[in-house]
Short mmCIF file of C-alpha atoms and ligand atoms in Angstrom, two decimals:
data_model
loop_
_atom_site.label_atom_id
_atom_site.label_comp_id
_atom_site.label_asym_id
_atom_site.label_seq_id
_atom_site.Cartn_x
_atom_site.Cartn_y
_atom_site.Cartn_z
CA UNK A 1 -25.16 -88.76 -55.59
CA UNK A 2 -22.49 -88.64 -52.85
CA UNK A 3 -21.87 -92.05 -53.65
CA UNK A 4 -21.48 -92.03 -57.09
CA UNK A 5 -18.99 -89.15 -56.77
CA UNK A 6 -16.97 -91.31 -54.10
CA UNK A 7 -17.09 -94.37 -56.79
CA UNK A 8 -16.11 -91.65 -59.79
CA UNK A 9 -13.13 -90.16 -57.61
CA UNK A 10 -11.74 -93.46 -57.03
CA UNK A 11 -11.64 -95.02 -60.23
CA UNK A 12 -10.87 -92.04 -61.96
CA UNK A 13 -8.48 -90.24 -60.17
CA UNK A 14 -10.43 -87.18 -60.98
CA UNK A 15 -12.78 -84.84 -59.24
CA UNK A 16 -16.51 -84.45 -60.52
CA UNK A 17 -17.12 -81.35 -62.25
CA UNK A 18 -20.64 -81.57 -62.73
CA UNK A 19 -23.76 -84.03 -62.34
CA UNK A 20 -27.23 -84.09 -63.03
CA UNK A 21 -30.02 -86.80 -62.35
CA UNK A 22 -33.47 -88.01 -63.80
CA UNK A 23 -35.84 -90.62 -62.87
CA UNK A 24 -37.77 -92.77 -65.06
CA UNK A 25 -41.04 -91.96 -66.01
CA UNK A 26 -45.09 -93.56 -65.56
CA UNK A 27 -47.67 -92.83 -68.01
CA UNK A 28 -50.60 -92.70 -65.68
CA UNK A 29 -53.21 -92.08 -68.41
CA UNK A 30 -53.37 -90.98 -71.94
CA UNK A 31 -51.89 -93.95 -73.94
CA UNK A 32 -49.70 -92.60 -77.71
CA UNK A 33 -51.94 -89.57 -77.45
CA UNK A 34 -48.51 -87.11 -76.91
CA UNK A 35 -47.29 -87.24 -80.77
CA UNK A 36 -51.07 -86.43 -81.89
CA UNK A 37 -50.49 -83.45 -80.15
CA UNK A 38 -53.17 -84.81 -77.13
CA UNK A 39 -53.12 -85.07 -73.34
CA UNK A 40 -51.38 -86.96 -70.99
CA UNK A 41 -51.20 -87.71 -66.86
CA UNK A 42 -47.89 -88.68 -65.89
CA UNK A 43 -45.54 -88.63 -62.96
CA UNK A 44 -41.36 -89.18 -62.47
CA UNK A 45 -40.97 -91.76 -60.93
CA UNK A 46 -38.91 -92.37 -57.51
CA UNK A 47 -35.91 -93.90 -59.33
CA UNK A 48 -33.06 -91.99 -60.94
CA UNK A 49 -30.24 -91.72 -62.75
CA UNK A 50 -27.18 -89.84 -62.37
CA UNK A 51 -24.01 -88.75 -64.31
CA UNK A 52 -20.93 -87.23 -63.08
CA UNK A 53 -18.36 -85.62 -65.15
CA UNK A 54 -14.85 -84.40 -65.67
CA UNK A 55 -13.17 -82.62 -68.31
CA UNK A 56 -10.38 -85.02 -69.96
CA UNK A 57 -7.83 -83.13 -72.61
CA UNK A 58 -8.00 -84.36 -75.92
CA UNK A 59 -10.99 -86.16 -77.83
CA UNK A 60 -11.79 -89.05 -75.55
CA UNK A 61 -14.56 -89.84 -73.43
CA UNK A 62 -14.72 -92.89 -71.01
CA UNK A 63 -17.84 -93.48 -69.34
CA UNK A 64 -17.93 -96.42 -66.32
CA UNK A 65 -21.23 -97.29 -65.94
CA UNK A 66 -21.12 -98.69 -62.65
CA UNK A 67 -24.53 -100.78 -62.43
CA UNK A 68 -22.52 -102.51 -64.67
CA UNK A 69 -19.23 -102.57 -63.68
CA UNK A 70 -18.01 -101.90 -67.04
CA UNK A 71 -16.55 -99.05 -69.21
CA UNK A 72 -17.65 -97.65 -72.18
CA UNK A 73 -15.46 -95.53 -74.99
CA UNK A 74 -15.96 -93.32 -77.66
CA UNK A 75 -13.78 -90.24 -79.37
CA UNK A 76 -15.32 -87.23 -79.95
CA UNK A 77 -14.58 -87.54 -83.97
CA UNK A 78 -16.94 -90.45 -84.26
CA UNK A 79 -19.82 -88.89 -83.49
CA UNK A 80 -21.45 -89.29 -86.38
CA UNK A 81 -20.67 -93.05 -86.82
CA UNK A 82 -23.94 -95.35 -86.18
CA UNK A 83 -24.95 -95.66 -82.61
CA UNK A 84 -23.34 -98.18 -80.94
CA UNK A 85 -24.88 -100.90 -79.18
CA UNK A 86 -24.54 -99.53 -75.53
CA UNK A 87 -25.33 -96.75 -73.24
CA UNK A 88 -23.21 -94.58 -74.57
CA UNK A 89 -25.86 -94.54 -77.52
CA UNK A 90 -27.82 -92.03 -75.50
CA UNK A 91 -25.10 -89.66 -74.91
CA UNK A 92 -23.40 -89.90 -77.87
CA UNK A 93 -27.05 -89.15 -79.53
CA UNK A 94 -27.84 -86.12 -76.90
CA UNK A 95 -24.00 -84.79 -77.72
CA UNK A 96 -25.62 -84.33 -81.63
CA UNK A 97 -28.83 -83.26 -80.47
CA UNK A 98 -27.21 -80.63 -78.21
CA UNK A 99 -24.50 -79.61 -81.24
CA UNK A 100 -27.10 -78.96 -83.69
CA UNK A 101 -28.59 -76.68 -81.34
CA UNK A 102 -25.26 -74.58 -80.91
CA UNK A 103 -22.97 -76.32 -77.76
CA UNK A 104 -19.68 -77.14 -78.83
CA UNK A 105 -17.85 -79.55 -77.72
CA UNK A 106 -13.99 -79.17 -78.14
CA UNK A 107 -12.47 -81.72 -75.20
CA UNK A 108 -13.34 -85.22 -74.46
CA UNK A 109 -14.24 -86.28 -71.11
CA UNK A 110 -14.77 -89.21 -68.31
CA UNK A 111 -18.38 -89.94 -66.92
CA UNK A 112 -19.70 -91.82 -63.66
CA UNK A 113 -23.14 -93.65 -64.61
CA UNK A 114 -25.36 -94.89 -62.29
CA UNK A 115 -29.20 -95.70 -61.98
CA UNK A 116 -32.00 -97.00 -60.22
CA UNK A 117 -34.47 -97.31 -62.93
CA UNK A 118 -35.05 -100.36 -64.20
CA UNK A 119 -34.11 -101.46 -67.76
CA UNK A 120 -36.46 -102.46 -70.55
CA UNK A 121 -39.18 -101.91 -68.05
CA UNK A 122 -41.64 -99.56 -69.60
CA UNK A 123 -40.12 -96.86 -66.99
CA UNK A 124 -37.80 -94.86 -69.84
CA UNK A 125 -34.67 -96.00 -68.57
CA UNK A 126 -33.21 -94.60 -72.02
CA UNK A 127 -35.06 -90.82 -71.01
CA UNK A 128 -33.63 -91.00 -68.37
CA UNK A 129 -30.19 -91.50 -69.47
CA UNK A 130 -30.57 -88.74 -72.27
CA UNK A 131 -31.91 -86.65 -70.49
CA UNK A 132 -29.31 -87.29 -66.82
CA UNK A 133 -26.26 -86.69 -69.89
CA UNK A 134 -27.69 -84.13 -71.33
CA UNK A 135 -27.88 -81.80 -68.02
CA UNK A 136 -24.96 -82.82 -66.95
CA UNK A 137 -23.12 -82.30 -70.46
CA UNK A 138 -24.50 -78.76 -70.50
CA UNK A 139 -23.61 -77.69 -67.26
CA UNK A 140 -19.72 -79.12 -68.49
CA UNK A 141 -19.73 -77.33 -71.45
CA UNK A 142 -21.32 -74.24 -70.61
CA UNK A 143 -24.62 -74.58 -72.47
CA UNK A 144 -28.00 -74.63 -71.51
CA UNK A 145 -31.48 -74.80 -73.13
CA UNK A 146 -35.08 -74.26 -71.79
CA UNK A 147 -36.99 -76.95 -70.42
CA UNK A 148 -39.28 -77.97 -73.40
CA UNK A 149 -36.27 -77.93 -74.95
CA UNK A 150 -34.29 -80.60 -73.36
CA UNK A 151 -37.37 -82.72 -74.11
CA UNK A 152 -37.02 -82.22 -77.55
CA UNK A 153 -33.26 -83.05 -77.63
CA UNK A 154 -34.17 -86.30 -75.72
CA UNK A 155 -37.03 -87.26 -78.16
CA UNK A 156 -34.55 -85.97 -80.91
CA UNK A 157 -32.07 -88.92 -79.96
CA UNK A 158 -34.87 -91.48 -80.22
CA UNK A 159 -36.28 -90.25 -83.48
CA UNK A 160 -33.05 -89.22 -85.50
CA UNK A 161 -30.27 -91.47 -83.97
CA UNK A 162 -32.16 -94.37 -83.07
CA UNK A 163 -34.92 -94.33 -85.39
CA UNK A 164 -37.58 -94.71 -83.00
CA UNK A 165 -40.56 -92.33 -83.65
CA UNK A 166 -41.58 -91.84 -80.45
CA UNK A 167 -43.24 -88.62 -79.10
CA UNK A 168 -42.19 -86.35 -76.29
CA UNK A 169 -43.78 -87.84 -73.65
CA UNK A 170 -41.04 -89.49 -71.59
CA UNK A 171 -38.30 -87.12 -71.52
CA UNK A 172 -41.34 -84.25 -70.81
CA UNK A 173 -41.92 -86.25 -67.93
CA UNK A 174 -38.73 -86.93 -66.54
CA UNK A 175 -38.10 -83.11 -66.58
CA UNK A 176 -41.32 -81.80 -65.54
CA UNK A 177 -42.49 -84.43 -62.93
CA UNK A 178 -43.17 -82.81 -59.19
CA UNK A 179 -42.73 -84.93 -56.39
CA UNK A 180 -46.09 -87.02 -54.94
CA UNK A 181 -47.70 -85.17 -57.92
CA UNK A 182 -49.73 -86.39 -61.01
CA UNK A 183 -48.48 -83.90 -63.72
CA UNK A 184 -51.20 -82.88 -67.08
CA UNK A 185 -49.61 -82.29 -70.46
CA UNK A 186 -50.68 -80.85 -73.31
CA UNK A 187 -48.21 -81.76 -76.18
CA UNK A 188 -49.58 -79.17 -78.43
CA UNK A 189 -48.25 -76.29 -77.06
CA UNK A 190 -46.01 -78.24 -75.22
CA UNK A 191 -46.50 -77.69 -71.60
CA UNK A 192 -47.96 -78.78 -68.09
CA UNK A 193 -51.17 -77.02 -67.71
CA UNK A 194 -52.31 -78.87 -64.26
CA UNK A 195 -50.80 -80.58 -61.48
CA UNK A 196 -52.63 -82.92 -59.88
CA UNK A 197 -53.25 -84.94 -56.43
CA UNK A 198 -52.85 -88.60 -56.31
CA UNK A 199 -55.28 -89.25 -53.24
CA UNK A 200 -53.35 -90.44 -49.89
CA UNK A 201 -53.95 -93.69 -49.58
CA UNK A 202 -53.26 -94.88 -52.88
CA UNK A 203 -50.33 -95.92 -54.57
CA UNK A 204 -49.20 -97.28 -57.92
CA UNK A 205 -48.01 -100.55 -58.47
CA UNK A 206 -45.91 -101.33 -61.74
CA UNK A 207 -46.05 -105.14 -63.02
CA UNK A 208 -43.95 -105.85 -65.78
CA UNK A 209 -45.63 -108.55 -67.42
CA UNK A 210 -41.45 -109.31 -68.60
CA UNK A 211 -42.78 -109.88 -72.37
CA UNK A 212 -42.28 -107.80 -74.63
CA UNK A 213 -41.92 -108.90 -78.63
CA UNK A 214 -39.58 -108.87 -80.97
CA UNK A 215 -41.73 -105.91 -83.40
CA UNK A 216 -41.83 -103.22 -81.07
CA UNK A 217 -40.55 -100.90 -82.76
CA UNK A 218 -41.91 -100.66 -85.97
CA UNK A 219 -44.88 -101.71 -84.48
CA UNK A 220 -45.07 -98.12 -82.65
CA UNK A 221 -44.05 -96.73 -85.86
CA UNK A 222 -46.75 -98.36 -87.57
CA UNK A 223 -49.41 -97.04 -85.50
CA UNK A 224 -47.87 -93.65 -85.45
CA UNK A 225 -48.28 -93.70 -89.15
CA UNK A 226 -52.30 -94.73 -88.72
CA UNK A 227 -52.77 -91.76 -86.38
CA UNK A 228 -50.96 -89.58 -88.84
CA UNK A 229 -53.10 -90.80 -91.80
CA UNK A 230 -55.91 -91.17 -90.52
CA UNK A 231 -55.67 -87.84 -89.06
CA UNK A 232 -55.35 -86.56 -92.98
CA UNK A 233 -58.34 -88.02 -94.18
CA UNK A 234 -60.24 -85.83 -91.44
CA UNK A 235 -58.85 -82.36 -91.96
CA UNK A 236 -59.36 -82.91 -95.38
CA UNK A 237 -63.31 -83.35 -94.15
CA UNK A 238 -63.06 -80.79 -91.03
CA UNK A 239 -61.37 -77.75 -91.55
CA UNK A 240 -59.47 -76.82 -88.75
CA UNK A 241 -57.54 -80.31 -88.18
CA UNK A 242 -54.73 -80.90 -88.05
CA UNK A 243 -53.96 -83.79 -85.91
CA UNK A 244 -56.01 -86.59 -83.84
CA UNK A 245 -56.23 -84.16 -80.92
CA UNK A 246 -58.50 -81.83 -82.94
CA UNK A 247 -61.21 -84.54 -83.49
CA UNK A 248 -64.38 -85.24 -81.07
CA UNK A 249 -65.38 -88.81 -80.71
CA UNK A 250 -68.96 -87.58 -82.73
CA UNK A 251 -66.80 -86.46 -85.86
CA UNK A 252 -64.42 -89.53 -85.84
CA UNK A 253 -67.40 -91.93 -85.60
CA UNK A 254 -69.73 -89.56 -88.37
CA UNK A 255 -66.26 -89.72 -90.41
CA UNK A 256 -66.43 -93.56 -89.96
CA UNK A 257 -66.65 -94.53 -93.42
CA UNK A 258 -64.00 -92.45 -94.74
CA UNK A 259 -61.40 -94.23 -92.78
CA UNK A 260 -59.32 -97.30 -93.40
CA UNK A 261 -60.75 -99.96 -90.36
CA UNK A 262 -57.44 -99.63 -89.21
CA UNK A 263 -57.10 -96.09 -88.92
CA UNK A 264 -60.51 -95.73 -87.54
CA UNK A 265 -59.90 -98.18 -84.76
CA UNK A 266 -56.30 -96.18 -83.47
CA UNK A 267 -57.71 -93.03 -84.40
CA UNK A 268 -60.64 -94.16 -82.00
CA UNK A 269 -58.55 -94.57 -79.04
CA UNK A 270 -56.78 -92.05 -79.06
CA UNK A 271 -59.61 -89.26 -79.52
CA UNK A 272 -61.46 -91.30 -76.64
CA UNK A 273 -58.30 -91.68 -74.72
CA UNK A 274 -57.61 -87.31 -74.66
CA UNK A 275 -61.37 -87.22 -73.47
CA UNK A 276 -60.25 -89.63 -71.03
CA UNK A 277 -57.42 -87.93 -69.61
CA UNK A 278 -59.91 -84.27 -69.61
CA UNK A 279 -62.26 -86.22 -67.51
CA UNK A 280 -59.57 -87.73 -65.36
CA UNK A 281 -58.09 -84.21 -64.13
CA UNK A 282 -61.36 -83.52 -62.37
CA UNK A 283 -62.11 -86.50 -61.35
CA UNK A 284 -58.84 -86.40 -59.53
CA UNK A 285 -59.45 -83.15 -58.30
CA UNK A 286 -62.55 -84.48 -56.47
CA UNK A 287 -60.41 -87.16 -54.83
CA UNK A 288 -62.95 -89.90 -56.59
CA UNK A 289 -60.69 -92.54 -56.96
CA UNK A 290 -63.06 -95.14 -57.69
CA UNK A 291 -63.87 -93.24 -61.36
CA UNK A 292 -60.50 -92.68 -61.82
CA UNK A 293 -60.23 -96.25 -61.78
CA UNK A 294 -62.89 -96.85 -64.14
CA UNK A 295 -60.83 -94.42 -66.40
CA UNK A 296 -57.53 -96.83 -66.47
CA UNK A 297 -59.70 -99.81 -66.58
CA UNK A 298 -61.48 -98.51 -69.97
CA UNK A 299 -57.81 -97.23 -71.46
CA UNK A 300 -56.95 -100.83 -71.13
CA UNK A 301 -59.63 -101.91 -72.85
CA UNK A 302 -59.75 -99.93 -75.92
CA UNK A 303 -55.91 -100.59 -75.91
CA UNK A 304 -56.63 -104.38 -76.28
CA UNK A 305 -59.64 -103.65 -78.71
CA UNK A 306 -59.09 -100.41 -80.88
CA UNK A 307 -55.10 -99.55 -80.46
CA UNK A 308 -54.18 -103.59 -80.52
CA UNK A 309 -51.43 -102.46 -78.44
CA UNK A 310 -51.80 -105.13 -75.68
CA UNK A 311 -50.56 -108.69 -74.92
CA UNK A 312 -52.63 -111.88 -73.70
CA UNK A 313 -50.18 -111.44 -70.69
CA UNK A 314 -51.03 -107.92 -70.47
CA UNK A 315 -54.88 -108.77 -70.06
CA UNK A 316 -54.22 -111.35 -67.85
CA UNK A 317 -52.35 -108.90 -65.30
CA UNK A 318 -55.39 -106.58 -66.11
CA UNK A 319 -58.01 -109.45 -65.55
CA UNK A 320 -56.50 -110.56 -62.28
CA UNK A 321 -56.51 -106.73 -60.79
CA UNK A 322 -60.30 -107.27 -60.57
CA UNK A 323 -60.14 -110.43 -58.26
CA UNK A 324 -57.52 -109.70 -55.68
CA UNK A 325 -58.80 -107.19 -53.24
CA UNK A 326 -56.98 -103.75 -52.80
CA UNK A 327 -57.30 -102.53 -56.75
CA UNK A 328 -59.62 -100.01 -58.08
CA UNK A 329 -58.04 -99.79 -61.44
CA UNK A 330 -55.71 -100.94 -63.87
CA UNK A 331 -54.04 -100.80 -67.66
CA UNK A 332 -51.00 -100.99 -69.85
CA UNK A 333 -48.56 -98.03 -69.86
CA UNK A 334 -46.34 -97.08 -71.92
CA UNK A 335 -45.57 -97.61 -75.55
CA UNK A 336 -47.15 -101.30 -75.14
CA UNK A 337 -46.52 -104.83 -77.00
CA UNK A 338 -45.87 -106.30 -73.54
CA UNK A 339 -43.78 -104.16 -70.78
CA UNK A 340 -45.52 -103.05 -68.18
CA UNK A 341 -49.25 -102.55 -66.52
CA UNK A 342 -50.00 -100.41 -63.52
CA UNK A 343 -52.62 -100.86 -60.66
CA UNK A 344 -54.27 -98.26 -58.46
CA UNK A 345 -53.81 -99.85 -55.28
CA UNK A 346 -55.31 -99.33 -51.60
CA UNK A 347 -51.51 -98.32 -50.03
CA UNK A 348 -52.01 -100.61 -46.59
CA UNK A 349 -52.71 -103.91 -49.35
CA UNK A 350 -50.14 -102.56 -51.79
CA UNK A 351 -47.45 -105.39 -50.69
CA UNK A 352 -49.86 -108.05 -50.32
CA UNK A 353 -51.62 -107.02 -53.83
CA UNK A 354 -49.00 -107.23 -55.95
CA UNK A 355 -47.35 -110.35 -54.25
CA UNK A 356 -51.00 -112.35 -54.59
CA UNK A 357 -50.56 -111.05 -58.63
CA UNK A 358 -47.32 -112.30 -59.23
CA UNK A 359 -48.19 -115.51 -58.10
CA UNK A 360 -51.34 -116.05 -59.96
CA UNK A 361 -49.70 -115.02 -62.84
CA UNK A 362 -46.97 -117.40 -62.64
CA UNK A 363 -48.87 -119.65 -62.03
CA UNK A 364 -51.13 -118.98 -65.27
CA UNK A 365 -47.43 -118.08 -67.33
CA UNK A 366 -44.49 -119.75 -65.48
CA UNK A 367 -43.35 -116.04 -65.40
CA UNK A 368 -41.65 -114.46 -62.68
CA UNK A 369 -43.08 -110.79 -62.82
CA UNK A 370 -40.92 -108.51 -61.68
CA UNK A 371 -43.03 -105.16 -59.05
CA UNK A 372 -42.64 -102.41 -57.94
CA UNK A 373 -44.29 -99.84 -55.38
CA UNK A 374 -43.95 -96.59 -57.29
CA UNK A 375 -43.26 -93.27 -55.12
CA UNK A 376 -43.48 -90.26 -57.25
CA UNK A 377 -40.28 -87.62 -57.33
CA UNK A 378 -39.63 -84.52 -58.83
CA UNK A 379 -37.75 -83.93 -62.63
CA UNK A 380 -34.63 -83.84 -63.81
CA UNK A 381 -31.85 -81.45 -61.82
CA UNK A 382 -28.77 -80.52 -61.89
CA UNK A 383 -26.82 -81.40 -58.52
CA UNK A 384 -23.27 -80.08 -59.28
C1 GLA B 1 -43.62 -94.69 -75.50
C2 GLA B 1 -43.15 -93.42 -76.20
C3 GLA B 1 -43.96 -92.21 -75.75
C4 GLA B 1 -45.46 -92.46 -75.84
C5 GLA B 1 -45.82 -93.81 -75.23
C6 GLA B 1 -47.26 -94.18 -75.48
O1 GLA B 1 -43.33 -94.62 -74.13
O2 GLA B 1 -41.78 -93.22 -75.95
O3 GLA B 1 -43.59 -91.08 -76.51
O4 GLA B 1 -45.89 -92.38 -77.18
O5 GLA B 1 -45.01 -94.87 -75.70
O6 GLA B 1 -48.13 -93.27 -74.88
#
């Protein structure tokens, strides 16, 4: 943070007024169960980003984003305009999220960007980012919402500026995460309700399988829809539903036939995948990492078979954490349609793991996989 102030005072001329940080996110367990209101283990991840800021007169903001050496522009009248294709898409979109809930914003200013989460790699880079701005904005401009809140106006940026339906999952995350700490969500009423111990001696490694295609998107909107309808047909059979989080495995599979085959089979993973994550929190509890392994293993699967959210390079990542010693689970995380997989790793073979995996998969791919050795850190803050 020191840093980044040094870089910001030097090419601004200008001393910070405020900053805020937020790492990425992991979704441990409980895969596109947090917009049918289900459960979810996650943690923040180690890696941040950060914002400094300075009030400029007039209607211009400058932001240097200096990861990538280059600055970014906007004037406070075009806020409206359609996102542009940079980072300042995330602020600009967390500037309307935060208007429409009351802050006012009546003087431009300059911003310091910098971050240690990596891009496009299934670790919310873009949460981040909303979420670093919008702490940082609020503590400029004298505003200031409650936690849950500042989720929403992250996931509020996604949905209504970038037209991404995505739940609340990441930018909960980012805020809520506690440091070396597996955090339990319920996204019903919208709140942590259990905090739980990742055994010592265990780690998580990310591998980004680097593919990810070209549908994403409306792909994840597509199977938002299935949940959504499918979860329809039941409450029109159960009183009492009102979304996939309401529905037991039994009454989904005695329901079978009233279902599309589509929106039995996501509607199937992701009332098995909440039962999942119940099971998980006392499994963890109990320090029995092997079952919690058997847990992430059988996500993956009914990813690959029910959700269809997978990739052959996905499975193969999967397929290869049961050969090389040192992993007692792993599975996809995240949205899905390539990105990233995580393993459950024995710490002390950690290094050697993931090095033996990214070599067997290039060698099966001609991909260079990119790893990482996730540490888990605490949510969002403001630092100035
Ligand atoms: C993406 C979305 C989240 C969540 C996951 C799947 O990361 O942004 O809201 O739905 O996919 O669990």
């Amino acid at each position: 943070m020191n840093q980044l102030a040094e870089k910001f005072s030097e090419y601004f001329h200008l001393t910070p007024a405020a900053g805020a940080a937020a790492p990425g996110r992991l979704e441990v367990l409980g895969n596109h169960t947090d917009y049918n209101e289900g459960f979810v283990l996650s943690c923040a991840v180690g890696q941040n980003t950060a914002i400094v800021l300075s009030p400029l007169p007039g209607t211009q903001c400058r932001v240097m984003d200096f990861r990538e050496n280059c600055e970014m522009t906007f004037d406070l009248a075009d806020m409206d305009a359609p996102p542009p294709r940079n980072g300042c898409a995330y602020i600009i979109g967390m500037m309307n999220e935060m208007r429409k809930r009351g802050c006012v914003f009546n003087h431009g200013f300059a911003a310091g960007l910098e971050s240690s989460v990596p891009l496009s790699a299934g670790m919310s880079s873009s949460a981040a980012l909303e979420t670093a701005a919008g702490f940082a904005l609020g503590k400029l401009f004298n505003f200031s919402l409650d936690k849950a809140e500042w989720a929403r106006a992250g996931q509020g940026v996604e949905n209504n500026f970038l037209g991404l339906k995505t739940g609340l999952l990441d930018q909960f995350s980012s805020i809520f995460g506690k440091r070396d700490a597996i955090i339990m969500s319920d996204f019903r009423t919208v709140e942590v309700i259990d905090t739980l111990p990742l055994a010592s001696g265990y780690v998580f490694v990310v591998i980004n399988s680097m593919k990810k295609h070209h549908l994403v998107d409306s792909d994840y909107n597509v199977r938002r829809e299935n949940c959504e309808s499918a979860a329809r047909k039941l409450a029109a059979i159960y009183p009492g539903v009102s979304t996939l989080r309401d529905v037991t495995p039994a009454m989904l599979e005695s329901a079978a036939d009233k279902l599309s085959r589509m929106e039995l089979l996501r509607a199937r993973h992701v009332v098995n995948e909440c039962d999942r994550v119940k099971a998980a929190a006392a499994i963890l509890r109990a320090g029995d990492m092997k079952a919690f392994g058997r847990l992430l293993y059988a996500s993956h699967e009914s990813s690959r078979v029910n959700f269809e959210n997978s990739t052959p390079e996905l499975d193969y990542l999967v397929e290869l954490s049961r050969t090389v010693p040192g992993c007692i689970g792993a599975r996809l995380s995240g949205g899905g349609f390539g990105g990233i997989s995580i393993h459950l790793v024995e710490a002390d073979a950690a290094k050697e793991y993931a090095s033996r995996v990214c070599t067997a998969y290039k060698l099966q791919t001609g991909i260079d996989a990119e790893h990482f050795i996730c540490s888990i850190g605490d949510g969002a803050k403001i630092f100035l």
